[in-house]
PDB file of C-alpha atoms in Angstrom:
ATOM      1  CA  UNK A   1      -7.475  54.840  49.671  1.00  0.00           C
ATOM      2  CA  UNK A   2      -3.725  54.877  49.509  1.00  0.00           C
ATOM      3  CA  UNK A   3      -1.904  58.091  50.444  1.00  0.00           C
ATOM      4  CA  UNK A   4       0.193  59.509  47.646  1.00  0.00           C
ATOM      5  CA  UNK A   5       3.850  60.324  48.185  1.00  0.00           C
ATOM      6  CA  UNK A   6       4.089  64.018  49.018  1.00  0.00           C
ATOM      7  CA  UNK A   7       7.873  64.484  48.688  1.00  0.00           C
ATOM      8  CA  UNK A   8      10.214  63.718  45.816  1.00  0.00           C
ATOM      9  CA  UNK A   9      13.953  64.232  45.393  1.00  0.00           C
ATOM     10  CA  UNK A  10      15.695  64.211  42.033  1.00  0.00           C
ATOM     11  CA  UNK A  11      19.472  64.602  41.753  1.00  0.00           C
ATOM     12  CA  UNK A  12      21.441  64.858  38.526  1.00  0.00           C
ATOM     13  CA  UNK A  13      21.067  66.373  35.085  1.00  0.00           C
ATOM     14  CA  UNK A  14      17.466  67.497  34.557  1.00  0.00           C
ATOM     15  CA  UNK A  15      15.041  69.978  33.042  1.00  0.00           C
ATOM     16  CA  UNK A  16      13.608  72.734  35.257  1.00  0.00           C
ATOM     17  CA  UNK A  17      10.062  73.977  34.531  1.00  0.00           C
ATOM     18  CA  UNK A  18       9.507  77.707  33.981  1.00  0.00           C
ATOM     19  CA  UNK A  19       6.399  77.621  36.202  1.00  0.00           C
ATOM     20  CA  UNK A  20       8.538  76.739  39.247  1.00  0.00           C
ATOM     21  CA  UNK A  21      11.919  78.256  38.281  1.00  0.00           C
ATOM     22  CA  UNK A  22      11.315  81.510  36.379  1.00  0.00           C
ATOM     23  CA  UNK A  23      14.935  82.763  36.196  1.00  0.00           C
ATOM     24  CA  UNK A  24      16.648  79.487  35.259  1.00  0.00           C
ATOM     25  CA  UNK A  25      14.420  77.107  33.340  1.00  0.00           C
ATOM     26  CA  UNK A  26      14.532  74.688  30.440  1.00  0.00           C
ATOM     27  CA  UNK A  27      13.741  76.437  27.194  1.00  0.00           C
ATOM     28  CA  UNK A  28      12.070  74.430  24.446  1.00  0.00           C
ATOM     29  CA  UNK A  29      12.589  76.629  21.394  1.00  0.00           C
ATOM     30  CA  UNK A  30      15.970  75.111  20.464  1.00  0.00           C
ATOM     31  CA  UNK A  31      16.458  71.748  18.799  1.00  0.00           C
ATOM     32  CA  UNK A  32      17.914  70.368  22.049  1.00  0.00           C
ATOM     33  CA  UNK A  33      16.570  71.685  25.339  1.00  0.00           C
ATOM     34  CA  UNK A  34      19.004  73.139  27.862  1.00  0.00           C
ATOM     35  CA  UNK A  35      19.416  71.219  31.105  1.00  0.00           C
ATOM     36  CA  UNK A  36      20.891  71.619  34.570  1.00  0.00           C
ATOM     37  CA  UNK A  37      22.964  69.669  37.082  1.00  0.00           C
ATOM     38  CA  UNK A  38      20.787  70.074  40.150  1.00  0.00           C
ATOM     39  CA  UNK A  39      19.172  68.609  43.241  1.00  0.00           C
ATOM     40  CA  UNK A  40      15.414  69.199  43.192  1.00  0.00           C
ATOM     41  CA  UNK A  41      13.170  68.625  46.215  1.00  0.00           C
ATOM     42  CA  UNK A  42       9.389  68.919  45.710  1.00  0.00           C
ATOM     43  CA  UNK A  43       6.832  68.653  48.520  1.00  0.00           C
ATOM     44  CA  UNK A  44       3.035  68.784  48.199  1.00  0.00           C
ATOM     45  CA  UNK A  45       1.991  67.992  51.785  1.00  0.00           C
ATOM     46  CA  UNK A  46      -0.083  71.157  52.187  1.00  0.00           C
ATOM     47  CA  UNK A  47      -3.412  71.219  50.312  1.00  0.00           C
ATOM     48  CA  UNK A  48      -3.204  72.860  46.848  1.00  0.00           C
ATOM     49  CA  UNK A  49       0.386  73.940  47.624  1.00  0.00           C
ATOM     50  CA  UNK A  50       3.707  72.939  46.095  1.00  0.00           C
ATOM     51  CA  UNK A  51       7.031  73.700  47.831  1.00  0.00           C
ATOM     52  CA  UNK A  52      10.198  73.407  45.753  1.00  0.00           C
ATOM     53  CA  UNK A  53      13.863  73.679  46.736  1.00  0.00           C
ATOM     54  CA  UNK A  54      16.576  73.440  44.092  1.00  0.00           C
ATOM     55  CA  UNK A  55      20.343  73.577  44.294  1.00  0.00           C
ATOM     56  CA  UNK A  56      21.707  74.166  40.799  1.00  0.00           C
ATOM     57  CA  UNK A  57      25.428  73.827  40.141  1.00  0.00           C
ATOM     58  CA  UNK A  58      25.857  73.716  36.362  1.00  0.00           C
ATOM     59  CA  UNK A  59      23.954  74.362  33.151  1.00  0.00           C
ATOM     60  CA  UNK A  60      24.366  74.065  29.422  1.00  0.00           C
ATOM     61  CA  UNK A  61      22.740  76.424  26.949  1.00  0.00           C
ATOM     62  CA  UNK A  62      22.570  73.894  24.091  1.00  0.00           C
ATOM     63  CA  UNK A  63      23.650  76.447  21.499  1.00  0.00           C
ATOM     64  CA  UNK A  64      27.002  74.743  21.096  1.00  0.00           C
ATOM     65  CA  UNK A  65      28.460  71.578  22.572  1.00  0.00           C
ATOM     66  CA  UNK A  66      25.627  70.108  24.623  1.00  0.00           C
ATOM     67  CA  UNK A  67      28.144  68.387  26.898  1.00  0.00           C
ATOM     68  CA  UNK A  68      29.644  71.785  27.827  1.00  0.00           C
ATOM     69  CA  UNK A  69      28.206  72.372  31.300  1.00  0.00           C
ATOM     70  CA  UNK A  70      29.287  75.656  32.858  1.00  0.00           C
ATOM     71  CA  UNK A  71      29.571  76.265  36.599  1.00  0.00           C
ATOM     72  CA  UNK A  72      27.061  78.675  38.077  1.00  0.00           C
ATOM     73  CA  UNK A  73      28.873  81.493  39.872  1.00  0.00           C
ATOM     74  CA  UNK A  74      32.306  79.860  39.865  1.00  0.00           C
ATOM     75  CA  UNK A  75      32.243  76.916  42.280  1.00  0.00           C
ATOM     76  CA  UNK A  76      29.102  77.878  44.208  1.00  0.00           C
ATOM     77  CA  UNK A  77      25.650  76.747  43.182  1.00  0.00           C
ATOM     78  CA  UNK A  78      22.392  78.663  43.159  1.00  0.00           C
ATOM     79  CA  UNK A  79      19.762  78.060  45.852  1.00  0.00           C
ATOM     80  CA  UNK A  80      16.118  78.428  44.829  1.00  0.00           C
ATOM     81  CA  UNK A  81      12.927  78.219  46.888  1.00  0.00           C
ATOM     82  CA  UNK A  82       9.469  78.333  45.262  1.00  0.00           C
ATOM     83  CA  UNK A  83       6.035  78.243  46.853  1.00  0.00           C
ATOM     84  CA  UNK A  84       3.027  77.776  44.570  1.00  0.00           C
ATOM     85  CA  UNK A  85      -0.605  77.784  45.689  1.00  0.00           C
ATOM     86  CA  UNK A  86      -3.798  76.897  43.799  1.00  0.00           C
ATOM     87  CA  UNK A  87      -6.334  77.052  46.672  1.00  0.00           C
ATOM     88  CA  UNK A  88      -8.665  79.428  44.815  1.00  0.00           C
ATOM     89  CA  UNK A  89     -10.306  77.995  41.706  1.00  0.00           C
ATOM     90  CA  UNK A  90      -8.654  79.196  38.440  1.00  0.00           C
ATOM     91  CA  UNK A  91      -5.990  81.179  40.371  1.00  0.00           C
ATOM     92  CA  UNK A  92      -2.307  80.199  40.561  1.00  0.00           C
ATOM     93  CA  UNK A  93      -0.013  82.213  42.868  1.00  0.00           C
ATOM     94  CA  UNK A  94       3.733  81.592  42.721  1.00  0.00           C
ATOM     95  CA  UNK A  95       6.606  83.149  44.659  1.00  0.00           C
ATOM     96  CA  UNK A  96      10.263  82.310  44.012  1.00  0.00           C
ATOM     97  CA  UNK A  97      13.473  83.383  45.760  1.00  0.00           C
ATOM     98  CA  UNK A  98      17.042  82.769  44.564  1.00  0.00           C
ATOM     99  CA  UNK A  99      20.325  83.166  46.431  1.00  0.00           C
ATOM    100  CA  UNK A 100      23.115  83.596  43.890  1.00  0.00           C
ATOM    101  CA  UNK A 101      26.476  83.207  45.680  1.00  0.00           C
ATOM    102  CA  UNK A 102      29.371  85.111  44.130  1.00  0.00           C
ATOM    103  CA  UNK A 103      27.061  86.230  41.346  1.00  0.00           C
ATOM    104  CA  UNK A 104      29.092  89.362  40.727  1.00  0.00           C
ATOM    105  CA  UNK A 105      32.490  87.656  40.747  1.00  0.00           C
ATOM    106  CA  UNK A 106      34.676  89.030  38.013  1.00  0.00           C
ATOM    107  CA  UNK A 107      33.514  92.618  38.430  1.00  0.00           C
ATOM    108  CA  UNK A 108      36.642  94.270  39.895  1.00  0.00           C
ATOM    109  CA  UNK A 109      34.812  96.701  42.197  1.00  0.00           C
ATOM    110  CA  UNK A 110      32.701  93.981  43.803  1.00  0.00           C
ATOM    111  CA  UNK A 111      35.102  91.068  44.372  1.00  0.00           C
ATOM    112  CA  UNK A 112      32.549  88.329  44.619  1.00  0.00           C
ATOM    113  CA  UNK A 113      29.387  89.673  46.183  1.00  0.00           C
ATOM    114  CA  UNK A 114      26.178  87.702  46.443  1.00  0.00           C
ATOM    115  CA  UNK A 115      22.914  88.545  44.727  1.00  0.00           C
ATOM    116  CA  UNK A 116      19.292  87.983  45.719  1.00  0.00           C
ATOM    117  CA  UNK A 117      16.499  87.545  43.205  1.00  0.00           C
ATOM    118  CA  UNK A 118      12.760  87.142  43.668  1.00  0.00           C
ATOM    119  CA  UNK A 119       9.811  86.620  41.354  1.00  0.00           C
ATOM    120  CA  UNK A 120       6.068  86.832  42.063  1.00  0.00           C
ATOM    121  CA  UNK A 121       3.428  85.615  39.641  1.00  0.00           C
ATOM    122  CA  UNK A 122      -0.357  85.556  39.805  1.00  0.00           C
ATOM    123  CA  UNK A 123      -2.530  84.119  37.030  1.00  0.00           C
ATOM    124  CA  UNK A 124      -6.309  83.892  36.937  1.00  0.00           C
ATOM    125  CA  UNK A 125      -7.394  81.715  34.011  1.00  0.00           C
ATOM    126  CA  UNK A 126     -11.157  81.350  33.480  1.00  0.00           C
ATOM    127  CA  UNK A 127     -12.879  79.830  30.451  1.00  0.00           C
ATOM    128  CA  UNK A 128     -13.262  83.076  28.513  1.00  0.00           C
ATOM    129  CA  UNK A 129     -10.372  85.199  29.796  1.00  0.00           C
ATOM    130  CA  UNK A 130      -7.012  85.238  31.544  1.00  0.00           C
ATOM    131  CA  UNK A 131      -5.491  87.922  33.775  1.00  0.00           C
ATOM    132  CA  UNK A 132      -1.837  87.649  34.769  1.00  0.00           C
ATOM    133  CA  UNK A 133       0.518  89.833  36.833  1.00  0.00           C
ATOM    134  CA  UNK A 134       4.182  89.178  37.473  1.00  0.00           C
ATOM    135  CA  UNK A 135       7.132  91.030  38.874  1.00  0.00           C
ATOM    136  CA  UNK A 136      10.673  90.409  39.957  1.00  0.00           C
ATOM    137  CA  UNK A 137      13.917  91.929  41.100  1.00  0.00           C
ATOM    138  CA  UNK A 138      17.584  90.997  41.189  1.00  0.00           C
ATOM    139  CA  UNK A 139      19.761  92.770  43.758  1.00  0.00           C
ATOM    140  CA  UNK A 140      23.528  92.231  43.494  1.00  0.00           C
ATOM    141  CA  UNK A 141      25.706  93.341  46.401  1.00  0.00           C
ATOM    142  CA  UNK A 142      27.152  96.771  45.706  1.00  0.00           C
ATOM    143  CA  UNK A 143      25.230  97.336  42.457  1.00  0.00           C
ATOM    144  CA  UNK A 144      21.883  98.853  41.572  1.00  0.00           C
ATOM    145  CA  UNK A 145      18.907  96.492  41.582  1.00  0.00           C
ATOM    146  CA  UNK A 146      17.049  95.602  38.407  1.00  0.00           C
ATOM    147  CA  UNK A 147      13.306  95.111  38.570  1.00  0.00           C
ATOM    148  CA  UNK A 148      10.638  94.043  36.104  1.00  0.00           C
ATOM    149  CA  UNK A 149       6.844  94.081  36.018  1.00  0.00           C
ATOM    150  CA  UNK A 150       4.368  92.658  33.549  1.00  0.00           C
ATOM    151  CA  UNK A 151       0.604  92.439  33.171  1.00  0.00           C
ATOM    152  CA  UNK A 152      -1.578  90.659  30.638  1.00  0.00           C
ATOM    153  CA  UNK A 153      -5.294  90.396  29.916  1.00  0.00           C
ATOM    154  CA  UNK A 154      -6.404  87.963  27.213  1.00  0.00           C
ATOM    155  CA  UNK A 155      -9.750  86.604  26.134  1.00  0.00           C
ATOM    156  CA  UNK A 156     -11.824  85.119  23.387  1.00  0.00           C
ATOM    157  CA  UNK A 157     -14.478  87.009  21.458  1.00  0.00           C
ATOM    158  CA  UNK A 158     -16.169  84.522  19.182  1.00  0.00           C
ATOM    159  CA  UNK A 159     -13.539  83.184  16.810  1.00  0.00           C
ATOM    160  CA  UNK A 160     -11.041  85.889  17.759  1.00  0.00           C
ATOM    161  CA  UNK A 161      -8.503  85.965  20.549  1.00  0.00           C
ATOM    162  CA  UNK A 162      -7.781  89.371  22.029  1.00  0.00           C
ATOM    163  CA  UNK A 163      -4.935  90.357  24.310  1.00  0.00           C
ATOM    164  CA  UNK A 164      -3.410  93.378  25.988  1.00  0.00           C
ATOM    165  CA  UNK A 165      -0.006  93.273  27.635  1.00  0.00           C
ATOM    166  CA  UNK A 166       2.242  95.731  29.450  1.00  0.00           C
ATOM    167  CA  UNK A 167       5.773  95.343  30.765  1.00  0.00           C
ATOM    168  CA  UNK A 168       8.465  97.535  32.257  1.00  0.00           C
ATOM    169  CA  UNK A 169      12.002  97.095  33.529  1.00  0.00           C
ATOM    170  CA  UNK A 170      14.125  99.434  35.573  1.00  0.00           C
TER     171      UNK A 170
END
C-alpha cells in the first residue's frame, strides 16, 4: 500500500479544534465561528499519536466586526504544543502546553511577564458509558496561578441518559 503523509503544515487564517487546543479554540455557538491567524504543524508518525505545534498571532471573536483581528499579547504570538494518544481502545489522552509571551503586559506591577498554561484531558468512552477527567493551570509571572479540575461520568440506562459532573477552580 501507499504510505500516508504523516506531517501537515497550514499557515494563515484558520479554525482551531477544541480537542487539540483547549484554551484557544474555534467556538461554534455564534452565527460566525471565530478564527485565528496561525501556523499549525500536525504530525502523526507515531502509532495512535498526534503531535501538534501551533504559533498563533491574532484572533477575532466574531461578536463584532469579523475582520477585526486582535494581536495576541501585543506583538508576540502564543506557542502551543499538544500530544494526543489513542493507543488504548476507547481511551483518549491529551496533554497541551502553552507559552504566552508578555501575557501580563498592561498590568503595572508586572511589566510584561510571560505566562505558562497546561491542560491534561483523559476520556474513556465505551458503548454504554463515558468517564472523563481534565485539569489545567495558568501561571503568569509574578501573579498567583489559577487551576481548574473537572470530572464527568455519563451513561445510558434504557431510554434515559444519566450524568454526573464535578468541577472546581482555584
